[in-house]
Short mmCIF file of C-alpha atoms and ligand atoms in Angstrom, two decimals:
data_model
loop_
_atom_site.label_atom_id
_atom_site.label_comp_id
_atom_site.label_asym_id
_atom_site.label_seq_id
_atom_site.Cartn_x
_atom_site.Cartn_y
_atom_site.Cartn_z
CA MET A 1291 80.88 142.73 85.14
CA ARG A 1292 79.67 144.24 81.82
CA LEU A 1293 82.30 144.73 79.17
CA LYS A 1294 82.18 148.28 77.91
CA SER A 1295 83.13 149.41 74.45
CA VAL A 1296 86.01 147.04 73.78
CA ASP A 1297 85.91 144.56 70.95
CA ARG A 1298 85.45 141.17 72.61
CA ARG A 1299 87.51 139.33 70.01
CA ILE A 1300 90.52 141.45 70.82
CA GLN A 1301 90.18 140.52 74.45
CA VAL A 1302 89.95 136.82 73.61
CA CYS A 1303 93.16 137.10 71.59
CA GLU A 1304 94.90 139.00 74.37
CA TYR A 1305 93.98 136.29 76.81
CA GLU A 1306 95.23 133.57 74.51
CA CYS A 1307 98.53 135.37 74.17
CA MET A 1308 99.17 135.35 77.90
CA GLY A 1309 102.07 133.05 77.30
CA GLN A 1310 100.06 129.93 77.93
CA THR A 1311 100.64 127.02 75.63
CA SER A 1312 99.02 123.64 75.61
CA ILE A 1313 100.48 121.14 78.05
CA PRO A 1314 100.63 117.33 78.24
CA LEU A 1315 97.59 115.57 79.68
CA GLU A 1316 99.51 114.33 82.72
CA SER A 1317 100.62 117.88 83.62
CA ALA A 1318 97.07 119.16 83.21
CA VAL A 1319 95.70 116.46 85.53
CA GLU A 1320 98.47 117.23 88.02
CA ARG A 1321 97.61 120.94 88.00
CA LEU A 1322 93.96 120.12 88.59
CA LEU A 1323 94.63 117.66 91.39
CA GLU A 1324 97.04 120.07 93.10
CA ARG A 1325 94.10 122.45 93.36
CA THR A 1326 91.54 119.86 94.45
CA PRO A 1327 90.94 119.69 98.20
CA VAL A 1328 90.59 116.37 100.02
CA PRO A 1329 87.07 116.33 101.51
CA ASN A 1330 86.01 115.84 105.09
CA GLU A 1331 82.22 116.02 104.99
CA HIS A 1332 80.61 112.66 105.66
CA GLU A 1333 77.31 110.98 106.44
CA THR A 1334 76.00 107.58 107.44
CA VAL A 1335 73.85 105.73 104.92
CA SER A 1336 72.07 102.39 104.97
CA LEU A 1337 74.13 99.49 103.62
CA LEU A 1338 72.36 99.27 100.28
CA ASP A 1339 72.68 103.00 99.71
CA ALA A 1340 76.42 102.67 100.39
CA LEU A 1341 76.88 100.88 97.06
CA GLY A 1342 79.39 102.83 94.95
CA ARG A 1343 79.97 105.38 97.72
CA ILE A 1344 83.42 106.07 99.17
CA SER A 1345 84.10 104.79 102.66
CA TYR A 1346 84.85 107.50 105.19
CA MET A 1347 86.49 105.13 107.68
CA ASN A 1348 88.56 102.02 107.98
CA LEU A 1349 86.14 99.33 109.14
CA LYS A 1350 87.20 96.16 110.97
CA ALA A 1351 85.54 92.78 111.31
CA LEU A 1352 83.55 92.72 114.55
CA THR A 1353 83.46 88.92 114.72
CA ASP A 1354 85.03 85.86 113.11
CA ALA A 1355 83.31 84.78 109.92
CA PRO A 1356 81.99 82.16 110.05
CA PRO A 1357 81.36 82.68 113.77
CA PHE A 1358 81.62 78.92 114.63
CA ASP A 1359 82.94 75.69 113.06
CA ASN A 1360 80.20 74.43 110.73
CA SER A 1361 79.46 71.96 108.00
CA PRO A 1362 79.88 72.94 104.32
CA VAL A 1363 77.79 69.92 103.19
CA ASP A 1364 74.73 67.88 104.17
CA GLY A 1365 76.20 64.75 105.78
CA PHE A 1366 77.45 63.08 108.94
CA ALA A 1367 79.89 64.73 111.34
CA VAL A 1368 82.32 62.05 112.50
CA CYS A 1369 85.76 61.61 113.99
CA HIS A 1370 88.03 60.70 111.07
CA THR A 1371 89.79 58.01 113.16
CA ASP A 1372 86.48 56.07 113.24
CA LEU A 1373 86.77 55.73 109.46
CA SER A 1374 90.43 54.77 109.18
CA GLU A 1375 89.60 51.11 108.31
CA ALA A 1376 86.47 51.85 106.25
CA SER A 1377 86.21 50.47 102.70
CA ALA A 1378 83.51 49.42 100.23
CA ASP A 1379 83.85 45.80 101.45
CA SER A 1380 83.95 46.71 105.09
CA PRO A 1381 82.15 50.01 105.76
CA ALA A 1382 82.30 51.70 109.16
CA VAL A 1383 78.92 51.52 110.92
CA LEU A 1384 78.19 54.42 113.28
CA ARG A 1385 75.18 55.18 115.44
CA VAL A 1386 73.44 58.44 114.50
CA ALA A 1387 73.28 60.18 117.87
CA GLU A 1388 71.56 63.41 116.85
CA THR A 1389 70.50 65.65 113.98
CA LEU A 1390 71.60 69.28 113.72
CA TYR A 1391 70.09 71.83 111.32
CA ALA A 1392 71.43 75.22 110.25
CA GLY A 1393 70.41 77.58 113.04
CA ASP A 1394 70.62 74.96 115.83
CA GLY A 1395 72.81 75.84 118.79
CA PRO A 1396 75.90 73.77 119.68
CA ILE A 1397 75.58 70.41 121.46
CA GLY A 1398 77.89 68.35 123.69
CA SER A 1399 80.95 66.47 122.43
CA LEU A 1400 80.69 63.61 119.97
CA VAL A 1401 80.87 60.19 121.63
CA PRO A 1402 83.43 57.93 119.85
CA GLY A 1403 81.74 55.41 117.56
CA THR A 1404 78.79 57.71 116.93
CA CYS A 1405 78.08 60.48 114.47
CA VAL A 1406 75.75 63.45 114.11
CA ARG A 1407 73.59 64.13 111.05
CA VAL A 1408 74.31 67.71 110.02
CA MET A 1409 72.83 70.00 107.38
CA THR A 1410 74.92 72.62 105.57
CA GLY A 1411 75.59 75.49 107.98
CA ALA A 1412 74.88 73.46 111.15
CA PRO A 1413 77.51 73.62 113.90
CA ILE A 1414 80.02 70.76 113.98
CA PRO A 1415 80.03 69.24 117.48
CA PRO A 1416 83.30 69.18 119.44
CA GLY A 1417 85.15 65.91 118.82
CA ALA A 1418 83.97 65.60 115.19
CA THR A 1419 86.88 66.19 112.80
CA CYS A 1420 85.25 65.84 109.37
CA VAL A 1421 81.90 65.53 107.62
CA VAL A 1422 80.99 62.65 105.27
CA ARG A 1423 78.60 63.69 102.48
CA TYR A 1424 75.20 61.95 102.40
CA GLU A 1425 75.92 60.69 98.91
CA ASP A 1426 79.03 58.84 100.18
CA THR A 1427 76.97 56.83 102.73
CA ASP A 1428 73.83 54.68 102.76
CA ASN A 1429 72.12 57.68 104.48
CA GLY A 1430 70.86 55.35 107.25
CA LYS A 1431 68.65 56.83 109.96
CA ALA A 1432 69.52 55.04 113.23
CA TYR A 1433 72.85 53.66 111.98
CA VAL A 1434 74.79 54.80 108.97
CA LYS A 1435 77.20 52.76 106.83
CA ILE A 1436 80.22 54.71 105.67
CA PRO A 1437 82.38 52.93 103.07
CA VAL A 1438 85.04 55.66 102.72
CA SER A 1439 87.76 57.08 104.92
CA LEU A 1440 88.28 60.85 105.15
CA LYS A 1441 91.20 63.04 106.09
CA LYS A 1442 91.11 65.16 109.21
CA HIS A 1443 89.17 68.38 108.49
CA GLN A 1444 87.83 67.22 105.17
CA ASN A 1445 84.49 68.99 104.47
CA TYR A 1446 85.03 71.19 107.51
CA ARG A 1447 84.43 74.95 107.72
CA PHE A 1448 86.48 76.59 110.48
CA GLN A 1449 85.42 79.52 112.62
CA GLY A 1450 87.11 82.65 111.18
CA GLU A 1451 88.43 80.91 108.05
CA ASP A 1452 86.87 83.59 105.81
CA ILE A 1453 87.47 86.70 107.94
CA ARG A 1454 89.20 87.05 111.31
CA LYS A 1455 87.84 89.35 114.00
CA ASP A 1456 89.60 92.76 113.93
CA HIS A 1457 90.90 92.30 110.38
CA GLY A 1458 90.30 95.27 108.05
CA ILE A 1459 87.35 94.80 105.70
CA LEU A 1460 87.00 98.29 104.22
CA CYS A 1461 89.55 101.08 103.85
CA LYS A 1462 88.92 104.80 104.06
CA GLY A 1463 88.79 106.09 100.47
CA GLU A 1464 87.72 102.76 98.99
CA SER A 1465 84.69 102.47 96.72
CA ILE A 1466 82.05 100.23 98.29
CA THR A 1467 81.17 97.18 96.17
CA PRO A 1468 78.43 94.55 96.53
CA ALA A 1469 81.08 92.22 98.06
CA HIS A 1470 81.89 94.84 100.75
CA ILE A 1471 78.16 95.18 101.45
CA GLY A 1472 77.82 91.40 101.83
CA VAL A 1473 80.81 91.23 104.18
CA LEU A 1474 79.56 94.18 106.25
CA ALA A 1475 76.06 92.69 106.49
CA GLY A 1476 77.63 89.38 107.58
CA GLN A 1477 79.28 91.31 110.40
CA GLY A 1478 76.00 92.79 111.56
CA TYR A 1479 76.56 96.27 110.14
CA THR A 1480 73.34 97.91 108.95
CA ASP A 1481 74.84 101.15 107.70
CA ALA A 1482 78.18 102.60 106.64
CA PRO A 1483 79.98 105.94 107.04
CA VAL A 1484 80.68 107.49 103.63
CA PHE A 1485 82.02 110.76 102.26
CA LYS A 1486 79.35 113.19 101.08
CA ARG A 1487 79.05 113.35 97.33
CA PRO A 1488 80.67 116.46 95.87
CA ARG A 1489 78.30 118.79 94.00
CA VAL A 1490 79.44 119.27 90.44
CA GLY A 1491 77.99 122.14 88.40
CA VAL A 1492 77.16 121.41 84.76
CA LEU A 1493 76.69 124.29 82.34
CA SER A 1494 76.12 123.97 78.59
CA THR A 1495 76.89 127.08 76.58
CA GLY A 1496 75.88 127.69 72.96
CA SER A 1497 73.24 129.76 71.18
CA GLU A 1498 72.24 126.70 69.17
CA LEU A 1499 71.10 124.67 72.17
CA MET A 1500 67.52 123.74 72.98
CA SER A 1501 66.02 121.59 75.69
CA GLY A 1502 64.21 118.42 74.66
CA ASN A 1503 60.45 117.93 74.58
CA GLN A 1504 59.84 120.76 72.11
CA PRO A 1505 60.13 120.83 68.31
CA LEU A 1506 63.61 121.70 67.07
CA LYS A 1507 63.86 125.12 65.50
CA PRO A 1508 65.90 125.56 62.30
CA GLY A 1509 69.63 125.57 62.99
CA LYS A 1510 69.19 124.45 66.60
CA ILE A 1511 70.18 121.19 68.29
CA TYR A 1512 69.13 119.52 71.51
CA ASP A 1513 71.61 119.83 74.36
CA SER A 1514 73.04 116.36 74.86
CA ASN A 1515 76.11 117.36 76.88
CA ARG A 1516 74.03 118.45 79.86
CA TYR A 1517 72.61 114.98 80.39
CA MET A 1518 75.67 113.03 79.30
CA LEU A 1519 77.92 114.98 81.68
CA GLY A 1520 75.32 114.87 84.46
CA ALA A 1521 75.33 111.08 84.09
CA LYS A 1522 79.12 110.98 84.09
CA VAL A 1523 79.21 113.12 87.23
CA ARG A 1524 77.00 110.48 88.88
CA THR A 1525 79.15 107.54 87.78
CA SER A 1526 82.23 109.42 89.02
CA GLY A 1527 80.75 109.74 92.51
CA GLY A 1528 79.39 113.29 92.34
CA GLU A 1529 75.95 114.87 92.35
CA PRO A 1530 75.23 117.09 89.33
CA VAL A 1531 73.92 120.61 89.84
CA PHE A 1532 72.44 121.95 86.64
CA CYS A 1533 72.30 125.47 85.38
CA PRO A 1534 69.95 126.54 82.55
CA ASN A 1535 71.77 126.65 79.18
CA VAL A 1536 73.23 129.98 78.21
CA ALA A 1537 73.74 131.54 74.79
CA ASP A 1538 77.15 132.52 73.44
CA ASP A 1539 77.48 135.76 75.33
CA PRO A 1540 80.45 136.23 77.66
CA GLU A 1541 78.72 138.36 80.30
CA THR A 1542 75.73 136.02 80.50
CA ILE A 1543 78.02 133.01 80.79
CA ALA A 1544 80.09 134.75 83.49
CA GLU A 1545 76.93 135.56 85.46
CA ALA A 1546 75.58 132.01 85.14
CA LEU A 1547 78.92 130.55 86.21
CA THR A 1548 79.16 132.85 89.21
CA ALA A 1549 75.71 131.74 90.37
CA LEU A 1550 76.50 128.09 89.69
CA LEU A 1551 79.76 128.17 91.64
CA LYS A 1552 77.85 129.19 94.77
CA LEU A 1553 75.98 125.87 94.57
CA CYS A 1554 78.80 123.48 93.79
CA ASP A 1555 82.35 122.38 94.61
CA PHE A 1556 83.56 122.14 91.01
CA ALA A 1557 82.04 123.17 87.68
CA VAL A 1558 82.22 121.75 84.18
CA THR A 1559 81.13 123.74 81.14
CA THR A 1560 80.87 122.79 77.47
CA GLY A 1561 81.19 124.87 74.32
CA GLY A 1562 83.09 127.99 73.37
CA VAL A 1563 86.66 126.94 74.22
CA SER A 1564 88.13 126.86 70.74
CA VAL A 1565 89.19 129.82 68.58
CA GLY A 1566 85.94 130.58 66.75
CA ASP A 1567 84.47 134.10 66.80
CA ARG A 1568 82.05 133.17 69.54
CA ASP A 1569 84.28 130.94 71.63
CA TYR A 1570 84.10 133.05 74.73
CA MET A 1571 85.21 130.81 77.59
CA PRO A 1572 88.77 132.24 77.77
CA LEU A 1573 87.24 135.69 77.94
CA VAL A 1574 84.77 134.56 80.61
CA GLY A 1575 87.76 133.54 82.72
CA LYS A 1576 89.15 137.00 82.28
CA ILE A 1577 85.87 138.73 83.12
CA LEU A 1578 85.64 136.70 86.32
CA GLU A 1579 89.30 137.43 87.11
CA ALA A 1580 89.76 133.72 87.63
CA GLU A 1581 93.18 132.13 88.07
CA PRO A 1582 94.16 130.48 84.74
CA VAL A 1583 95.15 126.85 85.38
CA PHE A 1584 95.82 125.86 81.78
CA ARG A 1585 94.73 126.73 78.28
CA GLY A 1586 94.92 123.71 75.97
CA VAL A 1587 96.05 120.13 76.44
CA GLN A 1588 98.10 118.16 73.93
CA MET A 1589 95.32 115.82 72.94
CA LYS A 1590 92.92 115.16 70.17
CA PRO A 1591 89.96 115.57 70.36
CA GLY A 1592 89.13 118.40 72.76
CA GLY A 1593 92.60 119.97 72.74
CA TRP A 1594 91.29 123.45 73.59
CA ILE A 1595 90.12 122.35 77.02
CA THR A 1596 90.68 125.21 79.45
CA ALA A 1597 90.73 125.38 83.25
CA PHE A 1598 90.34 128.23 85.74
CA ARG A 1599 90.06 128.52 89.47
CA LEU A 1600 87.74 130.96 91.17
CA ASP A 1601 87.02 131.22 94.92
CA SER A 1602 89.17 128.07 95.34
CA LYS A 1603 86.87 126.12 93.02
CA LEU A 1604 87.97 124.66 89.72
CA ILE A 1605 86.09 125.35 86.49
CA LEU A 1606 86.85 122.97 83.64
CA CYS A 1607 85.72 124.21 80.23
CA LEU A 1608 85.29 121.38 77.73
CA SER A 1609 84.70 121.33 74.01
CA GLY A 1610 81.06 121.43 72.93
CA ASN A 1611 81.54 118.44 70.63
CA PRO A 1612 79.88 115.65 72.60
CA GLY A 1613 82.47 112.98 71.71
CA ALA A 1614 85.34 115.32 72.64
CA ALA A 1615 83.56 116.53 75.80
CA SER A 1616 83.08 112.91 76.83
CA ILE A 1617 86.80 112.07 76.45
CA ASN A 1618 87.82 115.37 78.08
CA PHE A 1619 85.57 114.55 81.00
CA ASP A 1620 86.84 110.99 81.45
CA LEU A 1621 90.49 112.02 81.38
CA LEU A 1622 90.39 115.32 83.27
CA ALA A 1623 87.12 115.89 85.15
CA ARG A 1624 86.67 112.40 86.57
CA PRO A 1625 89.94 112.40 88.58
CA VAL A 1626 88.93 115.73 90.15
CA ILE A 1627 85.48 114.44 91.09
CA ARG A 1628 86.93 111.24 92.49
CA ARG A 1629 89.36 113.22 94.63
CA LEU A 1630 86.53 115.49 95.83
CA ALA A 1631 84.51 112.36 96.58
CA GLY A 1632 87.23 111.11 98.95
CA CYS A 1633 88.43 108.35 96.64
CA LEU A 1634 92.07 107.29 97.06
CA GLN A 1635 92.37 105.82 93.59
CA VAL A 1636 91.60 108.80 91.34
CA LEU A 1637 93.44 107.95 88.12
CA PRO A 1638 92.08 105.39 85.66
CA ARG A 1639 93.88 102.08 85.18
CA ARG A 1640 95.81 101.37 81.97
CA ILE A 1641 96.49 98.11 80.24
CA ARG A 1642 98.41 97.10 77.14
CA CYS A 1643 96.23 95.51 74.46
CA VAL A 1644 96.44 94.06 70.97
CA LEU A 1645 94.25 95.73 68.33
CA GLN A 1646 91.68 93.34 66.87
CA LYS A 1647 90.91 95.74 64.03
CA PRO A 1648 93.02 98.42 62.29
CA PHE A 1649 92.82 102.15 62.87
CA PRO A 1650 93.70 103.51 59.44
CA LYS A 1651 94.56 107.13 60.30
CA ALA A 1652 97.98 108.48 61.22
CA SER A 1653 98.03 110.37 64.54
CA GLU A 1654 100.08 113.52 64.23
CA SER A 1655 99.21 114.63 67.74
CA ARG A 1656 98.40 112.41 70.73
CA ARG A 1657 95.03 110.88 70.03
CA PHE A 1658 92.45 109.41 72.37
CA LEU A 1659 89.86 107.14 70.87
CA TYR A 1660 87.01 105.24 72.51
CA ALA A 1661 87.36 101.51 72.10
CA ARG A 1662 85.85 98.22 73.22
CA LEU A 1663 87.85 95.60 75.07
CA GLU A 1664 86.85 92.23 73.74
CA ASP A 1665 88.26 88.70 73.39
CA GLY A 1666 91.55 89.64 75.02
CA GLY A 1667 92.08 92.54 72.61
CA VAL A 1668 90.72 95.95 71.75
CA ILE A 1669 88.51 97.22 68.92
CA PRO A 1670 88.64 100.95 68.00
CA SER A 1671 85.20 102.61 68.03
CA SER A 1672 85.56 103.96 64.51
CA THR A 1673 87.81 103.73 61.53
CA GLY A 1674 88.02 107.48 61.09
CA PHE A 1675 87.64 110.08 63.77
CA VAL A 1676 84.71 112.38 64.33
CA SER A 1677 85.11 114.40 67.50
CA GLY A 1678 81.41 115.24 67.64
CA SER A 1679 80.36 111.62 67.41
CA LEU A 1680 78.73 110.19 70.50
CA GLY A 1681 76.96 107.27 68.84
CA ALA A 1682 80.28 105.47 68.41
CA VAL A 1683 80.91 105.69 72.17
CA ILE A 1684 78.00 103.40 73.06
CA GLY A 1685 79.32 100.02 74.15
CA CYS A 1686 82.88 101.29 74.65
CA ASN A 1687 84.69 100.53 77.89
CA GLY A 1688 88.16 101.91 77.18
CA ILE A 1689 90.07 104.73 75.55
CA LEU A 1690 92.98 104.04 73.21
CA ASP A 1691 95.94 106.31 73.98
CA ILE A 1692 97.81 106.71 70.69
CA PRO A 1693 101.10 108.66 70.99
CA ALA A 1694 101.84 111.64 68.74
CA GLY A 1695 103.58 110.64 65.51
CA THR A 1696 102.01 107.16 65.31
CA PRO A 1697 101.36 105.87 61.77
CA PRO A 1698 98.09 104.05 60.97
CA LEU A 1699 97.63 101.03 63.24
CA SER A 1700 97.12 97.51 61.93
CA ALA A 1701 95.31 94.61 63.57
CA GLY A 1702 97.87 92.88 65.77
CA ASP A 1703 99.62 96.12 66.82
CA GLU A 1704 99.85 96.83 70.53
CA ALA A 1705 98.43 99.95 72.17
CA ASP A 1706 97.76 101.44 75.61
CA VAL A 1707 94.15 101.39 76.72
CA ILE A 1708 92.76 103.47 79.58
CA LEU A 1709 89.91 101.66 81.30
CA ALA A 1710 86.79 103.83 81.20
CA ASP A 1711 83.31 102.41 81.41
P1 LIG B 1409 81.89 124.55 70.34
O1 LIG B 1409 82.76 123.80 71.27
O2 LIG B 1409 81.03 125.56 71.02
O3 LIG B 1409 82.68 125.12 69.20
O4 LIG B 1409 80.89 123.49 69.71
C1 LIG B 1409 81.38 122.45 68.92
C2 LIG B 1409 80.25 121.61 68.37
O5 LIG B 1409 79.54 120.99 69.42
C3 LIG B 1409 79.20 122.42 67.61
O6 LIG B 1409 78.78 121.64 66.51
C4 LIG B 1409 78.11 122.59 68.61
O7 LIG B 1409 76.86 122.81 68.02
C5 LIG B 1409 78.15 121.28 69.36
N1 LIG B 1409 77.67 121.43 70.74
C6 LIG B 1409 78.02 122.42 71.58
N2 LIG B 1409 77.41 122.27 72.76
C7 LIG B 1409 76.65 121.16 72.65
C8 LIG B 1409 75.77 120.48 73.54
N3 LIG B 1409 75.57 120.94 74.78
N4 LIG B 1409 75.14 119.37 73.12
C9 LIG B 1409 75.37 118.91 71.86
N5 LIG B 1409 76.20 119.48 70.99
C10 LIG B 1409 76.82 120.62 71.34
MG1 LIG B 1410 79.86 127.08 70.29
#
């Protein structure tokens, strides 16, 4: 693996001249997804732990929900025909035959001319066709006066009106939400089959990097990408696998990456992808004899993003600039992780929005810019652009996609926004 006497820079240049030119974002994502296997590994987790996980199976309703006709209000279950003549001057007077609480079992049929006091959730007895709310009666105990007439099935909750037995409630490849968990729990499920989380390697490269919890040395910075990307791996449905930071040395990076790949399904690195003297990631790909997937994407920031494949696993090398790495990750790494996680919907959604504030710079190349969706419009995260800036990303929930050749944008202009929170 050691490089012998050859000048490393020359090798970097050779690699860059392999006829590869930067490609559009959509082509890059396509190349990555073409090389991303659909998973099969799965496990069963308790319902609460299924939150945010990807369903491994189509699940059907086991019963009707609700499982029996019941009252949506506290009131009196009656037959609506007994109220057809009722008015304020001449209320219907019905004998209260019984009281039913939520949790009580069903009773026999309603006798005409009588009613049953029911609490919300109590079964409605056969023969009753509607429920009169307490507040619309005199709330009498032995007899109740009802001065209103009701339509058939007014205030009436039917068996199966929410969910019918055997209807699909969760699809394979769908992300499990709190609503799914509520519906599953209402069906008696206590756990759910989900895809295993893919393991995603995270490697920060750069001789300037230090771990936190120790005083910064002159010229050094704390490694923020490691934690930011680890967090993004989690929100994308993966489990991060960390590798200790490595200095800008191609052999050391190649060794670290080889070890990391043994522990993960996909790896993301930061730093060293540009054309500086110590930007070694293209050379690392060469040392590892990895298949080049692409070198450069037509985007700003993070346009030098580079991808390889080794031992059928993708390696995505992002810019070290945290703001650029963050956008690179959202647009290119997240779809891969979502696919590896079993998710059917891997690409982010886009909407068209009106700018609430101007963006005063022209965009010569295609520009992606974090933004905040607010009040039916979108606010750019900054007025200028600093690719290293991460502070401006806080509070953002979208990415403006500004086409190449766009002049400065004014408030009121329309733009595409990729949803990314
Ligand atoms: P590079 O992509 O290696 O040229 O780095 C670009 C910029 O990002 C430089 O200012 C680096 O110091 C900074 N940088 C690189 N890696 C990290 C990291 N892991 N955390 C924070 N900043 C970084
Ligand atoms: Mg660097």
